[in-house]
XYZ file of C-alpha atoms in Angstrom:
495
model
C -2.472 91.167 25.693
C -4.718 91.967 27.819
C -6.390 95.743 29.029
C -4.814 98.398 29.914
C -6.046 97.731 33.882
C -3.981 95.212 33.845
C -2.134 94.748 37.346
C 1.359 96.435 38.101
C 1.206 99.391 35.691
C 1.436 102.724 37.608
C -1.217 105.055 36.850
C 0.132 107.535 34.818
C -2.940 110.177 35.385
C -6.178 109.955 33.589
C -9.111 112.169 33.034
C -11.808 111.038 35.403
C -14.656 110.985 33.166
C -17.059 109.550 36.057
C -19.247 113.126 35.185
C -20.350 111.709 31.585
C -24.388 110.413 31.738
C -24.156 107.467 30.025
C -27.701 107.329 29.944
C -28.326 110.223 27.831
C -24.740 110.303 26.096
C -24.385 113.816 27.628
C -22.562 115.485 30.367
C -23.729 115.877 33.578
C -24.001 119.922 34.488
C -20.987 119.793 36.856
C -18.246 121.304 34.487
C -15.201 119.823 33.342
C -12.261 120.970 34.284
C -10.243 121.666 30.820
C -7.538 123.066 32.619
C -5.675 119.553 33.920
C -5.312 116.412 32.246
C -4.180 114.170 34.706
C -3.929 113.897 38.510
C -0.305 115.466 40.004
C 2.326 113.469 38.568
C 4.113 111.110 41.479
C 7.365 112.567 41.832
C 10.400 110.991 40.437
C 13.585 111.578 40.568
C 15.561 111.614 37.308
C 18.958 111.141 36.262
C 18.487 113.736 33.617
C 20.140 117.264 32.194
C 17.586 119.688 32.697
C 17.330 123.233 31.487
C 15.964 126.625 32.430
C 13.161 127.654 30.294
C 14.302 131.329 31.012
C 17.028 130.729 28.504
C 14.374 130.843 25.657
C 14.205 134.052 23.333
C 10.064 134.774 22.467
C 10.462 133.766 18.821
C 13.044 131.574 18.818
C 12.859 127.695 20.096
C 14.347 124.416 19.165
C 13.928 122.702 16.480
C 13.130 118.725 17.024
C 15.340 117.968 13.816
C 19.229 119.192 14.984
C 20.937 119.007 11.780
C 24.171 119.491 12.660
C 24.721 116.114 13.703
C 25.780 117.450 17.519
C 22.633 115.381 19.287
C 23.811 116.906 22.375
C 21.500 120.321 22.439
C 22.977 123.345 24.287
C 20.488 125.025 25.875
C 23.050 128.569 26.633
C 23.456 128.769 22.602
C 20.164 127.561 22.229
C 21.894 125.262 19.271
C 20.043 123.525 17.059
C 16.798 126.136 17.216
C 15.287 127.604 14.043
C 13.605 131.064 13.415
C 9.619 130.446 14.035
C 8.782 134.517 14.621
C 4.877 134.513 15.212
C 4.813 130.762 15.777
C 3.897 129.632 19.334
C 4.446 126.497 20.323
C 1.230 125.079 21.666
C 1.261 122.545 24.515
C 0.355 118.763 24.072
C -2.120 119.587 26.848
C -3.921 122.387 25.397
C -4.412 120.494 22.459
C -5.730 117.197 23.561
C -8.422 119.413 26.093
C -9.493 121.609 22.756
C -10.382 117.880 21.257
C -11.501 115.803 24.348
C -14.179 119.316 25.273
C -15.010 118.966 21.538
C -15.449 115.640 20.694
C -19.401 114.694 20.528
C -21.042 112.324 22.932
C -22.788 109.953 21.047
C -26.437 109.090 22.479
C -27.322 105.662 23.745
C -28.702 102.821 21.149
C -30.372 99.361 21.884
C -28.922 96.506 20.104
C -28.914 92.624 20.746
C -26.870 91.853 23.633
C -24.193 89.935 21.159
C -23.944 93.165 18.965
C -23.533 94.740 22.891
C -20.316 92.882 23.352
C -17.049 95.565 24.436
C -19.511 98.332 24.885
C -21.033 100.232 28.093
C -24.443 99.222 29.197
C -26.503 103.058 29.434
C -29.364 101.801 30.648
C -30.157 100.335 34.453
C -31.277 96.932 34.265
C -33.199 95.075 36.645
C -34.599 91.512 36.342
C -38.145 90.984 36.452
C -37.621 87.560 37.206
C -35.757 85.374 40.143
C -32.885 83.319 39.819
C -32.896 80.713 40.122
C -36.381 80.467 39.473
C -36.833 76.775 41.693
C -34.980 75.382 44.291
C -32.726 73.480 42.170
C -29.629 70.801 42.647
C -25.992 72.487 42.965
C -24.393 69.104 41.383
C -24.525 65.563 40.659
C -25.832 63.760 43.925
C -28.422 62.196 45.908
C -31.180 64.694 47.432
C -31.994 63.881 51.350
C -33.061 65.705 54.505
C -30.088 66.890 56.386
C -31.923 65.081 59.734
C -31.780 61.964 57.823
C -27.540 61.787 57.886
C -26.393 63.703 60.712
C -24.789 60.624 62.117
C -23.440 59.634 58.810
C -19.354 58.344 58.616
C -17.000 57.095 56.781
C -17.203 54.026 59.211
C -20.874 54.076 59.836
C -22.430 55.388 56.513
C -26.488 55.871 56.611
C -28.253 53.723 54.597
C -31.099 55.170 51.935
C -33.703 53.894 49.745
C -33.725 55.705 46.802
C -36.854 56.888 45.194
C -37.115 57.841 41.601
C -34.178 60.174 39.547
C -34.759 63.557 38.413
C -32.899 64.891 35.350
C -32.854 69.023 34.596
C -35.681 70.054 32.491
C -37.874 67.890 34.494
C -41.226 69.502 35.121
C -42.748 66.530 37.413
C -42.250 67.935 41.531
C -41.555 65.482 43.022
C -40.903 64.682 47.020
C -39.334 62.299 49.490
C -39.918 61.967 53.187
C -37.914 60.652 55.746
C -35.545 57.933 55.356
C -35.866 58.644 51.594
C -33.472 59.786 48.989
C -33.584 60.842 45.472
C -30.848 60.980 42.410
C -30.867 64.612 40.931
C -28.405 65.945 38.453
C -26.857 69.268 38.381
C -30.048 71.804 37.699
C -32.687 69.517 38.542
C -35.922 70.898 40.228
C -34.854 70.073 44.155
C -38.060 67.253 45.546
C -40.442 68.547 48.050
C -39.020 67.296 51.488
C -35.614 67.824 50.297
C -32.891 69.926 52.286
C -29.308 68.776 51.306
C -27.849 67.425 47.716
C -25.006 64.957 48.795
C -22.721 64.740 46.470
C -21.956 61.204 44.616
C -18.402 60.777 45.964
C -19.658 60.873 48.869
C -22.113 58.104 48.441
C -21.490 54.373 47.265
C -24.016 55.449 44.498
C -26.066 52.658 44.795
C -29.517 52.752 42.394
C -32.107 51.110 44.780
C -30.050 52.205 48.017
C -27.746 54.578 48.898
C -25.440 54.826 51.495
C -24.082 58.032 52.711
C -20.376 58.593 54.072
C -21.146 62.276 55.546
C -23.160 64.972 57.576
C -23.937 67.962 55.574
C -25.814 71.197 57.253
C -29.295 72.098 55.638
C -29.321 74.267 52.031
C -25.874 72.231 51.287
C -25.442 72.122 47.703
C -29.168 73.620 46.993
C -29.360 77.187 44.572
C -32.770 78.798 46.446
C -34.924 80.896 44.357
C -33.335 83.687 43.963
C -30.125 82.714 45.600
C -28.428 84.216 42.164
C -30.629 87.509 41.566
C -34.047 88.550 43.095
C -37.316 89.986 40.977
C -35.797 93.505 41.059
C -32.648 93.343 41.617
C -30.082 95.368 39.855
C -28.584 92.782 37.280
C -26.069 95.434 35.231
C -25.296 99.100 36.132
C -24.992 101.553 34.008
C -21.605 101.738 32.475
C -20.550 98.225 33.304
C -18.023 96.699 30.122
C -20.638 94.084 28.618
C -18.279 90.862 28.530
C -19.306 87.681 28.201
C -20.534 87.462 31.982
C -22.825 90.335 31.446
C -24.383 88.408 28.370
C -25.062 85.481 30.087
C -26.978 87.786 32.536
C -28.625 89.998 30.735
C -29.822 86.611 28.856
C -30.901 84.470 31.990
C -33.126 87.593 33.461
C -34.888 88.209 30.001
C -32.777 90.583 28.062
C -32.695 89.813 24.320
C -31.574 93.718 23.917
C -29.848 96.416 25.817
C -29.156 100.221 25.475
C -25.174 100.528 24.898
C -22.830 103.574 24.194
C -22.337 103.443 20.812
C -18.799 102.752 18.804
C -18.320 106.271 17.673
C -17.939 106.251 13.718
C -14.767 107.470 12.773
C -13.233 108.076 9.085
C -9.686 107.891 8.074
C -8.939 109.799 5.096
C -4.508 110.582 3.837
C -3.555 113.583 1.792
C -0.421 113.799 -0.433
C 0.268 113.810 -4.493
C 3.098 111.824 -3.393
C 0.625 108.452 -2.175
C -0.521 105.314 -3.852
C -2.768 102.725 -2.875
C -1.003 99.498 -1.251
C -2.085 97.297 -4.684
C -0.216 100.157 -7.216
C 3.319 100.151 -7.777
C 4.838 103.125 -6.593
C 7.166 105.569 -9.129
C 10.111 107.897 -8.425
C 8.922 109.980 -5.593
C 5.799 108.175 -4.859
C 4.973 106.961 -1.385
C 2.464 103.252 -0.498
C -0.807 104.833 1.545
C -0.013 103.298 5.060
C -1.630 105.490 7.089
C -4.908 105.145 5.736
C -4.415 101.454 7.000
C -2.716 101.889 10.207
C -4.797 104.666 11.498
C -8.147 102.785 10.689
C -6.478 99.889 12.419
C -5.288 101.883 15.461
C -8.891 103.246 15.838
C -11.062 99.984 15.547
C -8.426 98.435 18.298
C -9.120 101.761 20.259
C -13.020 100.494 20.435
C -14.313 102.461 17.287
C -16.213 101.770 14.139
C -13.623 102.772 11.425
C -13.862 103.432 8.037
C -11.305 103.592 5.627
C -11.632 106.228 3.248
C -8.132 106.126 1.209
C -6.296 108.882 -0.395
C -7.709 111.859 -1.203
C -8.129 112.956 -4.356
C -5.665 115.907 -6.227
C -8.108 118.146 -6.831
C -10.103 120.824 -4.568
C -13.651 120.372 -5.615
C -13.252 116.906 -5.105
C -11.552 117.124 -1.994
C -14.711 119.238 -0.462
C -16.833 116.654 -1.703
C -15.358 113.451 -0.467
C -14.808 115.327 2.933
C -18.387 116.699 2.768
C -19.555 112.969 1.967
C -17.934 111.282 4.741
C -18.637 114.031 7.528
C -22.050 112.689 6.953
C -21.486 109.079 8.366
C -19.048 110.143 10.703
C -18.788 111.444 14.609
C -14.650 112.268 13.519
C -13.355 112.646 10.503
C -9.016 112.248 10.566
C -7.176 113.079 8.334
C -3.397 112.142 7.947
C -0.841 114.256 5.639
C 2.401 116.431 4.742
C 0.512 120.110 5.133
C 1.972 123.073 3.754
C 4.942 125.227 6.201
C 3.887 129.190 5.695
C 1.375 128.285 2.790
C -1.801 127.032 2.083
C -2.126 123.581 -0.193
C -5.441 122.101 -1.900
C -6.068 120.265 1.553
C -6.107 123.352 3.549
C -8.077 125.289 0.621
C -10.602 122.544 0.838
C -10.856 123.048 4.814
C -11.278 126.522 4.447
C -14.314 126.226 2.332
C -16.076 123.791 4.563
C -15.337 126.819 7.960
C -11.701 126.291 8.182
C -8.842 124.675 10.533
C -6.299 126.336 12.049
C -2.628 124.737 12.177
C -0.605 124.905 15.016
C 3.426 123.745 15.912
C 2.364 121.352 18.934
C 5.073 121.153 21.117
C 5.565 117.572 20.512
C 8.484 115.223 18.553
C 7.794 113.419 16.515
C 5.384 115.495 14.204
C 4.688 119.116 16.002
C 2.060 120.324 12.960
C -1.104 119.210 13.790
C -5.032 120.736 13.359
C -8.297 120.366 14.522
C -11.869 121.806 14.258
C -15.243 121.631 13.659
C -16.714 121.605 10.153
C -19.714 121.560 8.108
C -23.484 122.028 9.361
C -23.728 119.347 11.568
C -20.380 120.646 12.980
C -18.104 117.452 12.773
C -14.769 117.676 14.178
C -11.911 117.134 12.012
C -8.252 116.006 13.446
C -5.454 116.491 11.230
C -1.973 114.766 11.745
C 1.176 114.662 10.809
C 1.377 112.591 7.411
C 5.130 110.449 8.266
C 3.385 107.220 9.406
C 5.294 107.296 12.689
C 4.452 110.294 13.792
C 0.998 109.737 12.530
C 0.608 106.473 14.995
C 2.487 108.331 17.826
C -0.650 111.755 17.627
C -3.018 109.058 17.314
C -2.248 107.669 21.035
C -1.748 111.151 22.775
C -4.779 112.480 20.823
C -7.101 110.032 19.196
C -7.484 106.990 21.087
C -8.674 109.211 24.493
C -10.660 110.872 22.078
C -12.541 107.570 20.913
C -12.448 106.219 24.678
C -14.288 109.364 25.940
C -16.739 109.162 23.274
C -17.305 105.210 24.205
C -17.371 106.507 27.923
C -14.611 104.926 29.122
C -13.730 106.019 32.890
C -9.512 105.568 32.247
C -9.204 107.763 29.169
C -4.957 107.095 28.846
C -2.954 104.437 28.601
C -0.999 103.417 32.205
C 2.167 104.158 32.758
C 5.051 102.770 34.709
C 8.124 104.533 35.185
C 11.572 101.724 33.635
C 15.425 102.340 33.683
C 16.673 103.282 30.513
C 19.041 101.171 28.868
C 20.910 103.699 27.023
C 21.672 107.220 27.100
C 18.797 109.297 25.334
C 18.371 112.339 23.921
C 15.245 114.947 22.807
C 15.212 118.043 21.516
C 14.340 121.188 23.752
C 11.279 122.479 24.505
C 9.827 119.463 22.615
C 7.943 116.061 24.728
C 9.899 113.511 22.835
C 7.807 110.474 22.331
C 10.283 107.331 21.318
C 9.285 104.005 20.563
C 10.755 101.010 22.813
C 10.591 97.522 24.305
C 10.055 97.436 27.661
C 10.699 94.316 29.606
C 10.707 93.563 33.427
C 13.875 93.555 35.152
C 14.761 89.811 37.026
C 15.628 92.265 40.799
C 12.087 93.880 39.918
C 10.372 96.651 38.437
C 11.382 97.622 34.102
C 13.957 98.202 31.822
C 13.522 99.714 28.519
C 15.416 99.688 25.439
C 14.798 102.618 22.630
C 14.099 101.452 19.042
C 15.468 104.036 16.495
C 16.825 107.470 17.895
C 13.568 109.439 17.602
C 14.454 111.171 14.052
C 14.638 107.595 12.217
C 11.157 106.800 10.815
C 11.411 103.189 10.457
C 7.936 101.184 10.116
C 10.037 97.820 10.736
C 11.634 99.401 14.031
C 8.208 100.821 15.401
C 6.630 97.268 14.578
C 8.660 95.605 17.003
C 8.008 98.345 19.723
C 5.895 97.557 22.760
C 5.750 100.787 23.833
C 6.460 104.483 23.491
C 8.960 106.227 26.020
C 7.933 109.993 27.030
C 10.506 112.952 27.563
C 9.288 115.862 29.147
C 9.612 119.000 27.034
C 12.672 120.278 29.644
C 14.733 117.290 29.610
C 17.818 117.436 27.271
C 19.567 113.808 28.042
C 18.768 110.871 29.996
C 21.587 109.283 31.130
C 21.628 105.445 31.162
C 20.310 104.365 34.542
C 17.833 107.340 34.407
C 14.457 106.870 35.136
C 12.201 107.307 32.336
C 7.608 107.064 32.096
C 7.191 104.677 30.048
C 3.887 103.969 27.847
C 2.766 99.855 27.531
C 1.220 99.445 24.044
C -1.347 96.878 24.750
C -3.897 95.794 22.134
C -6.716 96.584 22.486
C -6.059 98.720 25.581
């Protein structure tokens, strides 16, 4: 599939990053605004139960797993809520703008301009040579002055004698004067005298004479030096996506190298006695490491160098020095596990020793305990989510991947939206953005439909891997009712 520009998704708001330097990896001075996200949302109307946020006590809000088995919440007897006195819910917002202002901006590096491939040109290149650099054949034809068949037809062709043949990589000029024509190929150096290239169809493609079947203006299938790119010209901006188009550029004005933004370097490391590695057989209790896999997978498709660090170990000294260890090779160091509610476990000990995290209920479903700092001397951040590998994939979209694509200097920082009829009636918990995995599909009158997979408090790895998407329910919507309008999140790879 392709990227996540790709036509008829509705913006759904992105962080206009156009103030990063990709030259020096830096910002720019003018300041970011942390306070916003995204651009005002386009306004929708929703078939939707919607609630007063009034109703909500200071230390008391919903919980995002009602288990009475009543999915209908009721806002008035704020059923389904749990006791959370000194907890404050913290806003998906204000926690993606503490990581995004935090995350470092890795400086520029040259590589070869195959190793450049997916990444931003930093660097303004110009080409110190023309191209072409000859007047050259367009394609396979006969080379002629234009005065020589302006009366040529169909019916009364002009008649040629052809002088020699010129092949590309032929060094020999060459010339013709009037009444004189040459066979070039594609590329060849154009002959001295020389105005049009007439294509062969158009010609009985005789060897010793040619006759021509049509009038073509002068410069007619003829590249001019520096038809393509003058000495000086810009050939790549800074912070043009090297494809394969930019290669061949950078290649034909002289480039064998090329200052890029960097893949940022990011290690995935999963905490939990309860783990195993994929190759052990897993005991009463124990749990197969996925996320170890899936997040280092969701972060190299997000553009970033991963590295797969495994489980962590069961012990605190060792903890500290694996996480020491890899905050050395690494711009972001995430970590994925089941953390201690009202308590501190070996994992947050470690933390602590290295300058500490601090744990927060994000007001999010699935998986509202989440963490992130900066640790160690070199001050590395550190993102902590939620260890179910669900929830784990769903923080790594709303918080990793605009991470990675800020630090790659990506302009579009989120994946597009588009806003789909829901197929069925759905239901989130209060207070909480409800993120729910789905296919979405077009609808044959136009515009989407989409499907949920799962109810939200099913974690089902088989479910989520036949998602293509992820719907979103705002934090003060109760029910969507089928027919409601819902935003919608595309999962494209590699978007």
């Amino acid at each position: 599939m392709s990227d996540d520009s790709t036509r008829g998704w509705i913006s759904g708001g992105g962080r206009d990053t156009t103030q990063l330097d990709l030259t020096s990896g830096g910002l720019v001075p003018s300041p970011r605004d942390n306070r916003q996200v995204s651009g005002p949302a386009p306004v929708v109307t929703h078939d939707t139960v919607q609630v007063d946020r009034s109703v909500f006590s200071s230390d008391r809000v919903p919980s995002p797993a009602i288990a009475t088995g009543d999915r209908a919440p009721d806002p008035l007897a704020d059923t389904g809520s749990v006791d959370v006195s000194g907890v404050r819910l913290r806003p998906v917002e204000h926690h993606l703008d503490e990581i995004l202002g935090a995350v470092p901006q890795p400086d520029p590096i040259e590589l070869a301009v195959l190793d450049a491939q997916g990444l931003l040109c930093a660097e303004l290149v110009t080409s110190q040579r023309s191209l072409p650099a000859f007047d050259q054949a367009g394609l396979d034809g006969y080379a002629v002055r234009a005065a020589d068949i302006a009366t040529a037809t169909v019916e009364q062709p002009v008649d040629l004698a052809v002088v020699g043949e010129t092949a590309a990589g032929d060094g020999e000029p060459a010339s013709i004067t009037a009444g004189l024509a040459q066979k070039v190929a594609v590329g060849a150096m154009l002959p001295a005298g020389a105005d049009v290239v007439v294509p062969a169809a158009w010609t009985d493609q005789g060897a010793a004479r040619v006759q021509v079947f049509a009038a073509l203006a002068p410069g007619s299938y003829v590249r001019r030096v520096g038809d393509d790119v003058a000495t000086g010209d810009v050939a790549v901006e800074v912070g043009t996506p090297i494809g394969p188009a930019q290669i061949s550029l950078l290649a034909a004005v002289g480039r064998e190298r090329v200052a890029v933004r960097p893949r940022p370097r990011i290690t995935v490391l999963c905490a939990g006695n309860e783990l195993v590695d994929v190759g052990a057989v897993a005991g009463p209790g124990q749990q197969v490491d996925v996320n170890s896999y899936a997040l280092a997978a969701a972060a190299r498709d997000a553009g970033a160098e991963a590295y797969r660090a495994g489980i962590m170990p069961n012990d605190r000294r060792r903890m500290v020095e694996l996480l020491e260890g890899q905050m050395l090779r690494s711009d972001v160091v995430l970590v994925a596990g089941t953390f201690a509610n009202g308590g501190h476990d070996l994992l947050q000990e470690a933390l602590d020793e290295l300058g500490g995290l601090t744990f927060t209920q994000v007001a999010m479903h699935p998986g509202p305990v989440h963490a992130f700092g900066k640790l160690g001397p070199d001050a590395v951040p550190v993102i902590c989510v939620p260890g179910e590998p669900v929830a784990a994939l769903v923080a790594f979209e709303v918080f990793v991947r605009p991470a990675i694509r800020l630090m790659l200097g990506k302009r579009q920082l989120f994946r597009r939206t588009v806003q789909a009829v829901s197929a069925q009636q759905l239901l989130s918990p209060l207070g909480y953005r409800q993120y729910l995995h789905g296919q979405v599909m077009r609808h044959p009158d136009g515009g989407y439909v989409v499907e949920p997979i799962g109810d939200g408090d099913q974690a089902m790895l088989a479910r989520m891997a036949r998602a293509n998407c992820l719907i979103v329910v705002d934090e003060d919507v109760t029910e969507v009712s089928a027919g409601g309008l819902v935003t919608v999140m595309p999962m494209l790879l590699g978007g």
